[in-house]
mmCIF file of C-alpha atoms in Angstrom:
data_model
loop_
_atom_site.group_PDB
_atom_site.id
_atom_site.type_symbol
_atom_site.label_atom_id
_atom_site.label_comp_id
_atom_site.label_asym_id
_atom_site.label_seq_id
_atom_site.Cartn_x
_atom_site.Cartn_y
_atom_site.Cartn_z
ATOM 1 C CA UNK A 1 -101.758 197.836 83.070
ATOM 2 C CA UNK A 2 -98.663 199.319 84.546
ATOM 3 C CA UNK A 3 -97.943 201.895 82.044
ATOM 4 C CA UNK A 4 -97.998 205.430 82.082
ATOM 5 C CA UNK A 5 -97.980 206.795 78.200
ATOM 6 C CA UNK A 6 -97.038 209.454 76.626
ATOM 7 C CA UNK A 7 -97.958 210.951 73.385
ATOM 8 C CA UNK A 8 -96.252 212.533 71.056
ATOM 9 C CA UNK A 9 -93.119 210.833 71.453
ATOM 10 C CA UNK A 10 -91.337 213.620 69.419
ATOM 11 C CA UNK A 11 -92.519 217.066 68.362
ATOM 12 C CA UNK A 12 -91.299 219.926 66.612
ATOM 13 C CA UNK A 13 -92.836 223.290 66.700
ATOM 14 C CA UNK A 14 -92.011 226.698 65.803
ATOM 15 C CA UNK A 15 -92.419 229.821 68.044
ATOM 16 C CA UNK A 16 -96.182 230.614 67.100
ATOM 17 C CA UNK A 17 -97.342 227.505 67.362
ATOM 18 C CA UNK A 18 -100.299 225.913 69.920
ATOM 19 C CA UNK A 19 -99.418 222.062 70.807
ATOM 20 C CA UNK A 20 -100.546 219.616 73.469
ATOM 21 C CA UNK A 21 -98.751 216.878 75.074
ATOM 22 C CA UNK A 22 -100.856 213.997 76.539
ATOM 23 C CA UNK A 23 -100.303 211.784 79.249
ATOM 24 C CA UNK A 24 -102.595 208.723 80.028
ATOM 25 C CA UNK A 25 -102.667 205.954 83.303
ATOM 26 C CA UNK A 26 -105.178 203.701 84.066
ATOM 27 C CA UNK A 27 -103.368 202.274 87.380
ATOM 28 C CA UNK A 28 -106.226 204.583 88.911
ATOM 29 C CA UNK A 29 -103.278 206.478 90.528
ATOM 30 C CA UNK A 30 -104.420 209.851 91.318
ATOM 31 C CA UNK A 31 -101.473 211.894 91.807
ATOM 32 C CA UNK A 32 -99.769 213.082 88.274
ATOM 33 C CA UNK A 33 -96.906 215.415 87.590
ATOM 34 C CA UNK A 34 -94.932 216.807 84.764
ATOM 35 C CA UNK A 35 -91.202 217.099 84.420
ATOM 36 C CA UNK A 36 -88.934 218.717 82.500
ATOM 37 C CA UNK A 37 -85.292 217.595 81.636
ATOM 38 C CA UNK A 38 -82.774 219.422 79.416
ATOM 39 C CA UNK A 39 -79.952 216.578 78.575
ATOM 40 C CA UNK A 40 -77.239 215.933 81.085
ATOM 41 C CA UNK A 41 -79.506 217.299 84.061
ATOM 42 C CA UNK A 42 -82.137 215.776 86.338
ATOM 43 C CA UNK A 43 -85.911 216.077 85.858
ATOM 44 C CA UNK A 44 -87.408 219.141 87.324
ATOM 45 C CA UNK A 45 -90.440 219.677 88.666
ATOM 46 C CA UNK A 46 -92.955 222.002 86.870
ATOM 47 C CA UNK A 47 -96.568 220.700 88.027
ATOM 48 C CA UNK A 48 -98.307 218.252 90.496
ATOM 49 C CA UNK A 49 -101.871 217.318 89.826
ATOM 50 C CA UNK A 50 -103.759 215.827 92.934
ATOM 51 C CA UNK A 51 -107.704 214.566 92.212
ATOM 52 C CA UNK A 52 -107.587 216.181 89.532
ATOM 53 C CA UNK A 53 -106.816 219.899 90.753
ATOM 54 C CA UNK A 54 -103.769 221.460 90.576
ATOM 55 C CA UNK A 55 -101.694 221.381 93.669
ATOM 56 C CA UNK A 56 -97.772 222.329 92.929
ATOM 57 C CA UNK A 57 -96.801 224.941 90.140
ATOM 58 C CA UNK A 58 -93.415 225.593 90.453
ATOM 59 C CA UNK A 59 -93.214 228.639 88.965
ATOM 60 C CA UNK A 60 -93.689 227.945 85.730
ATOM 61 C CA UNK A 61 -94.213 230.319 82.611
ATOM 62 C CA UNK A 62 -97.856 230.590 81.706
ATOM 63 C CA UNK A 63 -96.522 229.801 78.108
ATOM 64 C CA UNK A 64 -97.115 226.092 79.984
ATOM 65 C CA UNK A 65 -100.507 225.429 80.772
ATOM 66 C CA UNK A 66 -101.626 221.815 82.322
ATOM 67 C CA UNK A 67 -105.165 220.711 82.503
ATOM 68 C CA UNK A 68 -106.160 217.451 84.074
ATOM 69 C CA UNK A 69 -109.516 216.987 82.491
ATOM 70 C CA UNK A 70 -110.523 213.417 84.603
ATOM 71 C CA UNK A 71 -107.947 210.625 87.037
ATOM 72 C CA UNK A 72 -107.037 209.267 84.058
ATOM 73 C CA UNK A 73 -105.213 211.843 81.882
ATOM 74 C CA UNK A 74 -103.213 214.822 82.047
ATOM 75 C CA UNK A 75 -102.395 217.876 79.513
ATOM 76 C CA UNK A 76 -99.392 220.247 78.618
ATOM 77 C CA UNK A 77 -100.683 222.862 76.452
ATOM 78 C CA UNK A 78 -97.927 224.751 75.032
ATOM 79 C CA UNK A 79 -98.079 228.515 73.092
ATOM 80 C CA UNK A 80 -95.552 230.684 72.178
ATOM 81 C CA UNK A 81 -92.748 228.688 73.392
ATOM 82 C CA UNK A 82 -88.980 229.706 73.518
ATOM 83 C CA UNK A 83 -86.088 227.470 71.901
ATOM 84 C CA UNK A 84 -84.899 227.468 75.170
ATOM 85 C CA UNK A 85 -87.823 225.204 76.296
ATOM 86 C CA UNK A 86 -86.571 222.443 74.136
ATOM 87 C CA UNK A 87 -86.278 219.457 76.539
ATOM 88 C CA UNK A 88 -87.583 216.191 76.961
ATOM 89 C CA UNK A 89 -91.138 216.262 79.202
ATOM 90 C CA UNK A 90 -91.525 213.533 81.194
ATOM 91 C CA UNK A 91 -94.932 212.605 82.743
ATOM 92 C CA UNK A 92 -95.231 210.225 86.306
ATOM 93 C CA UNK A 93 -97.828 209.210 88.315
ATOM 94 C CA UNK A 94 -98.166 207.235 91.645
ATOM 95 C CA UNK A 95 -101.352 206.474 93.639
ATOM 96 C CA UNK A 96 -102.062 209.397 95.706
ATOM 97 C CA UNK A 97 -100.667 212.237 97.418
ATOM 98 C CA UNK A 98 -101.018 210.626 100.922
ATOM 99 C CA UNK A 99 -99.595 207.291 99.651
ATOM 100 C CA UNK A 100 -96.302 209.129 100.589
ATOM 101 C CA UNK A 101 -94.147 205.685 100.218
ATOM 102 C CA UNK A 102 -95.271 204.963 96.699
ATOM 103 C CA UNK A 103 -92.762 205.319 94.050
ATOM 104 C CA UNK A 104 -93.276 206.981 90.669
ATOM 105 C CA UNK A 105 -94.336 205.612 87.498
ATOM 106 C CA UNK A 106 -92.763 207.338 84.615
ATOM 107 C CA UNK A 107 -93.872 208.127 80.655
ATOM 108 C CA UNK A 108 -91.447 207.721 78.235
ATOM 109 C CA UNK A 109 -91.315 211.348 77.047
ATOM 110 C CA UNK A 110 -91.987 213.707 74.906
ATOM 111 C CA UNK A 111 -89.076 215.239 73.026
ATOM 112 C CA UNK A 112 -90.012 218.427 72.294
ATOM 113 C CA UNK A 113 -88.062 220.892 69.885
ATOM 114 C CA UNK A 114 -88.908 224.993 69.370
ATOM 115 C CA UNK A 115 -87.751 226.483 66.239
ATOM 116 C CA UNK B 1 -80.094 220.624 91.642
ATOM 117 C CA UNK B 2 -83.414 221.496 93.281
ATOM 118 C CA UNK B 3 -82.371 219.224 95.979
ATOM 119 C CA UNK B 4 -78.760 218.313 96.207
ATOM 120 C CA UNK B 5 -75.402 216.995 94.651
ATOM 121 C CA UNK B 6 -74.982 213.059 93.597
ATOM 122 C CA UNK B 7 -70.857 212.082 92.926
ATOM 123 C CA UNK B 8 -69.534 211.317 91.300
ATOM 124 C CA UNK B 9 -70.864 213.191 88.157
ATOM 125 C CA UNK B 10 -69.476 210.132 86.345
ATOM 126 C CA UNK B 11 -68.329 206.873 87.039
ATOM 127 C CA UNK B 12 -66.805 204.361 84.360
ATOM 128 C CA UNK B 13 -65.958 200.996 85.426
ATOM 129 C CA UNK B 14 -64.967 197.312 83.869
ATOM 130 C CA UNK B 15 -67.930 194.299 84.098
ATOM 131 C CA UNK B 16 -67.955 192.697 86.613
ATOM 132 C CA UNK B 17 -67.039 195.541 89.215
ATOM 133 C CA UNK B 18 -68.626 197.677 91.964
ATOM 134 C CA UNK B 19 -70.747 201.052 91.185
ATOM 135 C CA UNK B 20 -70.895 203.253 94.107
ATOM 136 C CA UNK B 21 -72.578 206.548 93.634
ATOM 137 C CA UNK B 22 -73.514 209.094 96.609
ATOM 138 C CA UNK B 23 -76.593 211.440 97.219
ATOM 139 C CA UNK B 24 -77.287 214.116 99.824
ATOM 140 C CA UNK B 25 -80.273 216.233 99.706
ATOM 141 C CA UNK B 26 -81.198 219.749 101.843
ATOM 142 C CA UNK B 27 -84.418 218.839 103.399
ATOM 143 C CA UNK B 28 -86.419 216.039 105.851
ATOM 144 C CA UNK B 29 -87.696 213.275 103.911
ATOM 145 C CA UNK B 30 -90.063 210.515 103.941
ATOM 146 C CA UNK B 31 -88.358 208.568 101.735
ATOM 147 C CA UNK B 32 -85.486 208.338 99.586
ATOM 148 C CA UNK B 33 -85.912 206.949 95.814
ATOM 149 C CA UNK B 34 -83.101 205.543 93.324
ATOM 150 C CA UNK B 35 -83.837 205.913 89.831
ATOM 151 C CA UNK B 36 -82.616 204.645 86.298
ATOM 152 C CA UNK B 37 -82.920 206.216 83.033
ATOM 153 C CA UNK B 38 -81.277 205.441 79.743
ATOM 154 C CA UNK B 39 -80.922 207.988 77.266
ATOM 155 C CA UNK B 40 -83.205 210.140 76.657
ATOM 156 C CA UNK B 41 -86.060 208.206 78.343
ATOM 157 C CA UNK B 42 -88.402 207.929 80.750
ATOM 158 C CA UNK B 43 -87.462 206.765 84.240
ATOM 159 C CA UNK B 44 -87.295 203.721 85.858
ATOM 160 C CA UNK B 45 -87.835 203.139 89.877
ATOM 161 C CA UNK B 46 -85.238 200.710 91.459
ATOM 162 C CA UNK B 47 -85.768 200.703 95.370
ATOM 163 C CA UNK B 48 -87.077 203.220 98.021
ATOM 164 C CA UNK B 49 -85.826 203.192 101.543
ATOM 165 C CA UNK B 50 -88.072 204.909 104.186
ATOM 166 C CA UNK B 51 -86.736 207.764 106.460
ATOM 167 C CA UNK B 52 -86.304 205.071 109.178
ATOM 168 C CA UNK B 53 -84.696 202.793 107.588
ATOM 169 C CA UNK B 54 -81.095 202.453 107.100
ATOM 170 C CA UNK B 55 -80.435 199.592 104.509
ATOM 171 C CA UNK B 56 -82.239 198.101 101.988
ATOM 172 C CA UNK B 57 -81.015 195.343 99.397
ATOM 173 C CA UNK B 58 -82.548 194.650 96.358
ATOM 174 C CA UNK B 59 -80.814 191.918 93.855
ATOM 175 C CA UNK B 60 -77.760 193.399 92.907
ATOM 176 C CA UNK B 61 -78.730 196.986 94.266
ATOM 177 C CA UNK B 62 -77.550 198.001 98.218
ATOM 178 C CA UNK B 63 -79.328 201.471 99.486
ATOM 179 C CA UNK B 64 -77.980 202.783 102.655
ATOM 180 C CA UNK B 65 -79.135 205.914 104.025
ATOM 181 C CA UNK B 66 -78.092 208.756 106.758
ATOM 182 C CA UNK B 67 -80.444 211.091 107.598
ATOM 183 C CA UNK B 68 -78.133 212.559 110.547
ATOM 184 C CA UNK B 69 -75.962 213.344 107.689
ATOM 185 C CA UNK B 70 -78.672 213.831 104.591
ATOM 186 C CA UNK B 71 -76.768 211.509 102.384
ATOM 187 C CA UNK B 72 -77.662 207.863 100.454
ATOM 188 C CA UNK B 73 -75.601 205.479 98.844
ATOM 189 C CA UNK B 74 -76.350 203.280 95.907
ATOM 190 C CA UNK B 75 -74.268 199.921 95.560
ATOM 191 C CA UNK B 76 -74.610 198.050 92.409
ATOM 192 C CA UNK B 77 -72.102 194.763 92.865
ATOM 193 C CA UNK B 78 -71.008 192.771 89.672
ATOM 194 C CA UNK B 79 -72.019 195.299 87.649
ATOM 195 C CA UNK B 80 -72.893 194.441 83.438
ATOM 196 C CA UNK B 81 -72.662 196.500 80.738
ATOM 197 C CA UNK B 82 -76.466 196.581 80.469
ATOM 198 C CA UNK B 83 -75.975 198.714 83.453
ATOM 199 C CA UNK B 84 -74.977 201.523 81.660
ATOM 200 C CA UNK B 85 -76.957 204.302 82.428
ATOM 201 C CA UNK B 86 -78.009 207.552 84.321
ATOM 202 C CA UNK B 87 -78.733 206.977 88.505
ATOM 203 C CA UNK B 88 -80.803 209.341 89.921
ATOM 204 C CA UNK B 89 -82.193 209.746 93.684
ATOM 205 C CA UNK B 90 -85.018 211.404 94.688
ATOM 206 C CA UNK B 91 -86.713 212.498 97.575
ATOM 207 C CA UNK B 92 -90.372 213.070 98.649
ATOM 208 C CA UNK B 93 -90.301 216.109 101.471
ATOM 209 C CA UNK B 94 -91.801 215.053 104.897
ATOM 210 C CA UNK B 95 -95.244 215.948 105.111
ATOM 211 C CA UNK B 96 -95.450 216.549 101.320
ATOM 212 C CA UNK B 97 -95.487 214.768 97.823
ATOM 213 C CA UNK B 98 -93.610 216.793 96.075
ATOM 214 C CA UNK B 99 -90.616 214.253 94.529
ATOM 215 C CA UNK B 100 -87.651 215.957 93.788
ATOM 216 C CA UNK B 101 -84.379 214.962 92.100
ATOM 217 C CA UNK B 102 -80.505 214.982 92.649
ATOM 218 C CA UNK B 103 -77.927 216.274 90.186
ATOM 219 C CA UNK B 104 -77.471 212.408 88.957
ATOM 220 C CA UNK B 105 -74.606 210.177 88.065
ATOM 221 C CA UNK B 106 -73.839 209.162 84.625
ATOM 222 C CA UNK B 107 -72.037 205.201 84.664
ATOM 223 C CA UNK B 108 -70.329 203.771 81.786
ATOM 224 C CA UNK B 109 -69.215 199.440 82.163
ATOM 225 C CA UNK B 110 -66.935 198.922 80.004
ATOM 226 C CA UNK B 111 -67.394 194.877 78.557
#
């Protein structure tokens, strides 16, 4: 298994609202991140998960909050989000944070839309 | 970009021509990643050249890379319209794992 999945694949939600996007890999890869892209710009970096502890937050709002409960899954919980955080999030893995040649393994997305 | 400028910003080309897109980035690498991505999905690794390396050739795809100068170059020869797409690079900082991207070019073959 090669994949790296993504779930929901689309999701609307208004300003109040609590939502969670999940991520799952079972390459046994132990490095994960999450992305955000707005269209017509590259992916950039918001978090990087290493054995399960959090080891990059670029300074993101706490409005994002990612939990990595075990090597096989990761978590965006999102509350009280802006329309401005409408993007597609993009989840990647690769097999550890010293394999520093590895390339990453990319989700398919989550389109997310704030009302 | 959080790392550095890819040209062009577009490219459109007839089949059966050559896509060359550019990539220089701010910091010392490890490595230096080319990546796909159709619209509005994930993306999709096509070669990685090490920070002492200077060419690499996969299939259709030629990778050269500079680090004197901080700049990449991604050849696609005899390209197809299936080739239609975003190109990003990407680089992993040295000592780090921390994979950022370039501004990306968009390239349109024309059938």
């Amino acid at each position: 298994d090669t994949e790296v999945t993504q779930t929901p694949k689309h999701l609307v939600m208004g300003m109040t609202n609590k939502k969670s996007l999940k991520c799952e890999q079972h390459m046994g890869h132990r490095a994960m991140y999450w992305y955000k892209q707005k269209a017509k710009k590259p992916p950039e970096l918001m978090f990087v998960y290493s054995y399960e502890k959090l080891s990059i937050n670029e300074s993101v709002p706490s409005r994002f909050s990612p939990e990595c409960p075990n090597s096989s899954l990761l978590n965006l919980h999102l509350h009280a989000l802006q329309p401005e955080d409408s993007a597609l999030y993009l989840c990647a893995s690769r097999p550890g944070p010293f394999a520093t040649n590895e390339k990453l393994f990319f989700g398919s997305g989550t389109q997310l839309s704030v009302l | 970009s959080q790392q550095g400028e890819e040209d062009p910003q577009a490219l459109s080309i007839q089949e059966g021509e050559n896509a060359t897109m550019n990539c220089s980035y701010k910091t010392s690498i490890n490595n230096l990643q080319w990546y796909r991505q159709n619209s509005g999905r994930g993306l999709v690794h096509l070669i990685l050249i090490r920070s002492n390396e200077r060419e690499k050739h996969s299939g259709r795809l030629r990778v050269t890379l500079d680090t004197s100068k901080k700049s990449s170059s991604l050849l696609i020869t005899a390209s197809r319209a299936a080739d239609t797409a975003s190109y990003f690079c990407a680089t992993d900082a040295t000592g780090g794992f921390k994979t950022i991207f370039g501004a990306g070019t968009r390239l349109f073959v024309k059938a």
